[in-house]
Short mmCIF file of N, CA and C in Angstrom, two decimals:
data_model
loop_
_atom_site.label_atom_id
_atom_site.label_comp_id
_atom_site.label_asym_id
_atom_site.label_seq_id
_atom_site.Cartn_x
_atom_site.Cartn_y
_atom_site.Cartn_z
N MET A 1 134.47 -13.11 18.76
CA MET A 1 133.66 -13.61 19.85
C MET A 1 132.26 -13.01 19.74
N CYS A 2 131.27 -13.81 19.95
CA CYS A 2 129.88 -13.36 19.93
C CYS A 2 129.39 -13.24 21.36
N LEU A 3 128.54 -12.28 21.60
CA LEU A 3 128.00 -12.08 22.93
C LEU A 3 126.48 -12.08 22.87
N GLY A 4 125.88 -12.96 23.62
CA GLY A 4 124.43 -12.98 23.76
C GLY A 4 124.07 -12.33 25.08
N LEU A 5 123.06 -11.50 25.06
CA LEU A 5 122.62 -10.83 26.27
C LEU A 5 121.32 -11.44 26.77
N VAL A 6 121.19 -11.47 28.07
CA VAL A 6 119.99 -12.02 28.70
C VAL A 6 118.98 -10.91 28.89
N GLY A 7 117.75 -11.16 28.48
CA GLY A 7 116.68 -10.20 28.65
C GLY A 7 115.39 -10.89 29.04
N GLN A 8 114.48 -10.10 29.59
CA GLN A 8 113.19 -10.65 30.02
C GLN A 8 112.08 -10.05 29.17
N VAL A 9 111.24 -10.91 28.62
CA VAL A 9 110.16 -10.48 27.75
C VAL A 9 109.14 -9.68 28.56
N ALA A 10 108.85 -8.47 28.05
CA ALA A 10 107.84 -7.63 28.68
C ALA A 10 106.48 -7.87 28.04
N GLY A 11 106.47 -8.30 26.79
CA GLY A 11 105.23 -8.58 26.08
C GLY A 11 105.46 -8.59 24.59
N LEU A 12 104.48 -9.11 23.87
CA LEU A 12 104.58 -9.15 22.42
C LEU A 12 104.12 -7.82 21.84
N VAL A 13 104.64 -7.47 20.68
CA VAL A 13 104.25 -6.26 19.98
C VAL A 13 102.94 -6.55 19.25
N GLU A 14 101.95 -5.68 19.46
CA GLU A 14 100.65 -5.87 18.82
C GLU A 14 100.80 -5.87 17.30
N ASP A 15 100.10 -6.76 16.64
CA ASP A 15 100.14 -6.92 15.18
C ASP A 15 101.47 -7.43 14.65
N ARG A 16 102.38 -7.84 15.52
CA ARG A 16 103.67 -8.40 15.10
C ARG A 16 103.98 -9.60 16.01
N PRO A 17 103.40 -10.76 15.75
CA PRO A 17 103.59 -11.91 16.63
C PRO A 17 105.03 -12.42 16.67
N ASP A 18 105.86 -11.96 15.73
CA ASP A 18 107.26 -12.39 15.71
C ASP A 18 108.19 -11.41 16.43
N VAL A 19 107.62 -10.36 17.06
CA VAL A 19 108.43 -9.36 17.75
C VAL A 19 107.92 -9.18 19.17
N ALA A 20 108.86 -9.18 20.11
CA ALA A 20 108.52 -8.95 21.52
C ALA A 20 109.33 -7.77 22.04
N LEU A 21 108.78 -7.09 23.04
CA LEU A 21 109.56 -6.09 23.76
C LEU A 21 110.31 -6.82 24.86
N VAL A 22 111.62 -6.67 24.85
CA VAL A 22 112.46 -7.39 25.81
C VAL A 22 113.25 -6.37 26.62
N ASP A 23 113.24 -6.54 27.93
CA ASP A 23 113.98 -5.68 28.84
C ASP A 23 115.39 -6.24 28.99
N ILE A 24 116.36 -5.48 28.50
CA ILE A 24 117.77 -5.86 28.63
C ILE A 24 118.46 -4.76 29.42
N ALA A 25 118.87 -5.07 30.62
CA ALA A 25 119.57 -4.12 31.49
C ALA A 25 118.78 -2.82 31.68
N GLY A 26 117.46 -2.95 31.81
CA GLY A 26 116.63 -1.79 32.08
C GLY A 26 116.16 -1.03 30.85
N VAL A 27 116.55 -1.49 29.67
CA VAL A 27 116.13 -0.84 28.43
C VAL A 27 115.25 -1.81 27.65
N ARG A 28 114.06 -1.35 27.29
CA ARG A 28 113.16 -2.19 26.50
C ARG A 28 113.42 -1.96 25.02
N ARG A 29 113.60 -3.07 24.32
CA ARG A 29 113.86 -2.98 22.88
C ARG A 29 113.11 -4.08 22.15
N PRO A 30 112.74 -3.82 20.89
CA PRO A 30 112.07 -4.86 20.11
C PRO A 30 113.06 -5.95 19.72
N VAL A 31 112.64 -7.19 19.87
CA VAL A 31 113.48 -8.35 19.55
C VAL A 31 112.66 -9.33 18.73
N ASN A 32 113.24 -9.83 17.65
CA ASN A 32 112.56 -10.82 16.83
C ASN A 32 112.59 -12.16 17.57
N VAL A 33 111.42 -12.76 17.78
CA VAL A 33 111.32 -14.03 18.49
C VAL A 33 110.91 -15.16 17.55
N GLY A 34 111.02 -14.91 16.26
CA GLY A 34 110.61 -15.89 15.26
C GLY A 34 111.45 -17.16 15.24
N LEU A 35 112.65 -17.14 15.81
CA LEU A 35 113.50 -18.33 15.84
C LEU A 35 113.14 -19.29 16.97
N LEU A 36 112.32 -18.83 17.91
CA LEU A 36 111.94 -19.69 19.04
C LEU A 36 110.86 -20.67 18.61
N ASP A 37 110.77 -21.79 19.32
CA ASP A 37 109.77 -22.82 19.00
C ASP A 37 108.34 -22.31 19.15
N ALA A 38 108.13 -21.44 20.12
CA ALA A 38 106.80 -20.88 20.38
C ALA A 38 106.96 -19.44 20.85
N PRO A 39 105.98 -18.58 20.59
CA PRO A 39 106.08 -17.20 21.07
C PRO A 39 106.19 -17.18 22.60
N PRO A 40 107.11 -16.39 23.13
CA PRO A 40 107.27 -16.34 24.58
C PRO A 40 106.17 -15.51 25.23
N THR A 41 105.95 -15.76 26.49
CA THR A 41 105.00 -14.97 27.26
C THR A 41 105.77 -13.97 28.11
N GLY A 42 105.06 -13.00 28.65
CA GLY A 42 105.69 -12.02 29.52
C GLY A 42 106.39 -12.69 30.69
N GLY A 43 107.60 -12.22 30.98
CA GLY A 43 108.37 -12.77 32.09
C GLY A 43 109.36 -13.85 31.68
N THR A 44 109.24 -14.35 30.45
CA THR A 44 110.16 -15.37 29.96
C THR A 44 111.54 -14.74 29.74
N TRP A 45 112.58 -15.45 30.15
CA TRP A 45 113.95 -15.01 29.90
C TRP A 45 114.41 -15.55 28.56
N VAL A 46 115.11 -14.71 27.80
CA VAL A 46 115.61 -15.11 26.48
C VAL A 46 117.06 -14.68 26.33
N LEU A 47 117.79 -15.40 25.49
CA LEU A 47 119.15 -15.04 25.11
C LEU A 47 119.06 -14.32 23.78
N VAL A 48 119.55 -13.08 23.73
CA VAL A 48 119.39 -12.23 22.54
C VAL A 48 120.76 -11.95 21.92
N HIS A 49 120.82 -12.12 20.60
CA HIS A 49 122.02 -11.78 19.84
C HIS A 49 121.59 -11.08 18.55
N MET A 50 122.13 -9.89 18.31
CA MET A 50 121.87 -9.14 17.08
C MET A 50 120.36 -8.93 16.82
N GLY A 51 119.59 -8.73 17.89
CA GLY A 51 118.17 -8.44 17.74
C GLY A 51 117.28 -9.65 17.60
N PHE A 52 117.84 -10.85 17.77
CA PHE A 52 117.07 -12.09 17.67
C PHE A 52 117.16 -12.86 18.97
N ALA A 53 116.03 -13.37 19.44
CA ALA A 53 116.02 -14.27 20.60
C ALA A 53 116.41 -15.65 20.09
N LEU A 54 117.52 -16.18 20.60
CA LEU A 54 118.03 -17.46 20.14
C LEU A 54 117.45 -18.64 20.91
N GLN A 55 117.18 -18.43 22.20
CA GLN A 55 116.62 -19.50 23.03
C GLN A 55 116.02 -18.91 24.29
N THR A 56 115.15 -19.69 24.90
CA THR A 56 114.61 -19.30 26.20
C THR A 56 115.52 -19.86 27.28
N LEU A 57 115.48 -19.23 28.44
CA LEU A 57 116.29 -19.63 29.58
C LEU A 57 115.40 -19.83 30.81
N THR A 58 115.84 -20.73 31.68
CA THR A 58 115.16 -20.87 32.97
C THR A 58 115.55 -19.69 33.86
N ASP A 59 114.84 -19.50 34.94
CA ASP A 59 115.20 -18.44 35.89
C ASP A 59 116.62 -18.63 36.41
N ASP A 60 116.99 -19.88 36.70
CA ASP A 60 118.33 -20.17 37.22
C ASP A 60 119.42 -19.87 36.18
N GLU A 61 119.17 -20.25 34.93
CA GLU A 61 120.14 -19.98 33.86
C GLU A 61 120.31 -18.47 33.65
N ALA A 62 119.21 -17.75 33.68
CA ALA A 62 119.27 -16.30 33.51
C ALA A 62 120.04 -15.66 34.65
N ALA A 63 119.76 -16.07 35.87
CA ALA A 63 120.45 -15.50 37.04
C ALA A 63 121.95 -15.78 36.96
N GLU A 64 122.32 -16.98 36.58
CA GLU A 64 123.74 -17.33 36.47
C GLU A 64 124.43 -16.49 35.38
N SER A 65 123.76 -16.33 34.24
CA SER A 65 124.33 -15.53 33.15
C SER A 65 124.48 -14.07 33.55
N LEU A 66 123.47 -13.52 34.21
CA LEU A 66 123.53 -12.13 34.65
C LEU A 66 124.64 -11.94 35.68
N LYS A 67 124.80 -12.90 36.57
CA LYS A 67 125.86 -12.83 37.58
C LYS A 67 127.24 -12.85 36.90
N THR A 68 127.39 -13.70 35.91
CA THR A 68 128.66 -13.79 35.19
C THR A 68 128.95 -12.49 34.46
N LEU A 69 127.97 -11.93 33.77
CA LEU A 69 128.17 -10.66 33.07
C LEU A 69 128.52 -9.54 34.06
N ASP A 70 127.89 -9.53 35.22
CA ASP A 70 128.21 -8.53 36.24
C ASP A 70 129.65 -8.66 36.70
N SER A 71 130.12 -9.89 36.85
CA SER A 71 131.51 -10.09 37.30
C SER A 71 132.49 -9.61 36.24
N TYR A 72 132.18 -9.81 34.96
CA TYR A 72 133.04 -9.31 33.88
C TYR A 72 133.07 -7.79 33.92
N SER A 73 131.92 -7.19 34.15
CA SER A 73 131.82 -5.74 34.20
C SER A 73 132.68 -5.19 35.34
N ALA A 74 132.63 -5.83 36.49
CA ALA A 74 133.41 -5.37 37.65
C ALA A 74 134.90 -5.50 37.38
N GLU A 75 135.31 -6.58 36.71
CA GLU A 75 136.73 -6.79 36.42
C GLU A 75 137.23 -5.80 35.39
N ALA A 76 136.36 -5.39 34.48
CA ALA A 76 136.77 -4.52 33.39
C ALA A 76 136.68 -3.03 33.75
N ALA A 77 136.18 -2.75 34.94
CA ALA A 77 136.05 -1.34 35.34
C ALA A 77 137.41 -0.67 35.36
N TRP A 78 137.47 0.48 34.73
CA TRP A 78 138.73 1.20 34.63
C TRP A 78 138.74 2.34 35.62
N THR A 79 139.82 2.45 36.35
CA THR A 79 139.98 3.58 37.27
C THR A 79 141.32 4.24 36.98
N PRO A 80 141.32 5.54 36.86
CA PRO A 80 142.58 6.25 36.55
C PRO A 80 143.52 6.27 37.74
#
């Protein structure tokens, strides 16, 4: 099973138009955006897999995906 994570673009990396800093769960990491049709702007939601942005998402799609991931996290919580 493959898992894509939802992140929000914080900005492009200077001198690297194919790399953006993306905030995923509060952690900013460099993500290759070369697979997208156009470079994303700050605030754009993207689906990230293995360090590559695969597609952009609308605000509603991102919110739904984040809600679903949160529900999985709550179900998987382990208590002794």
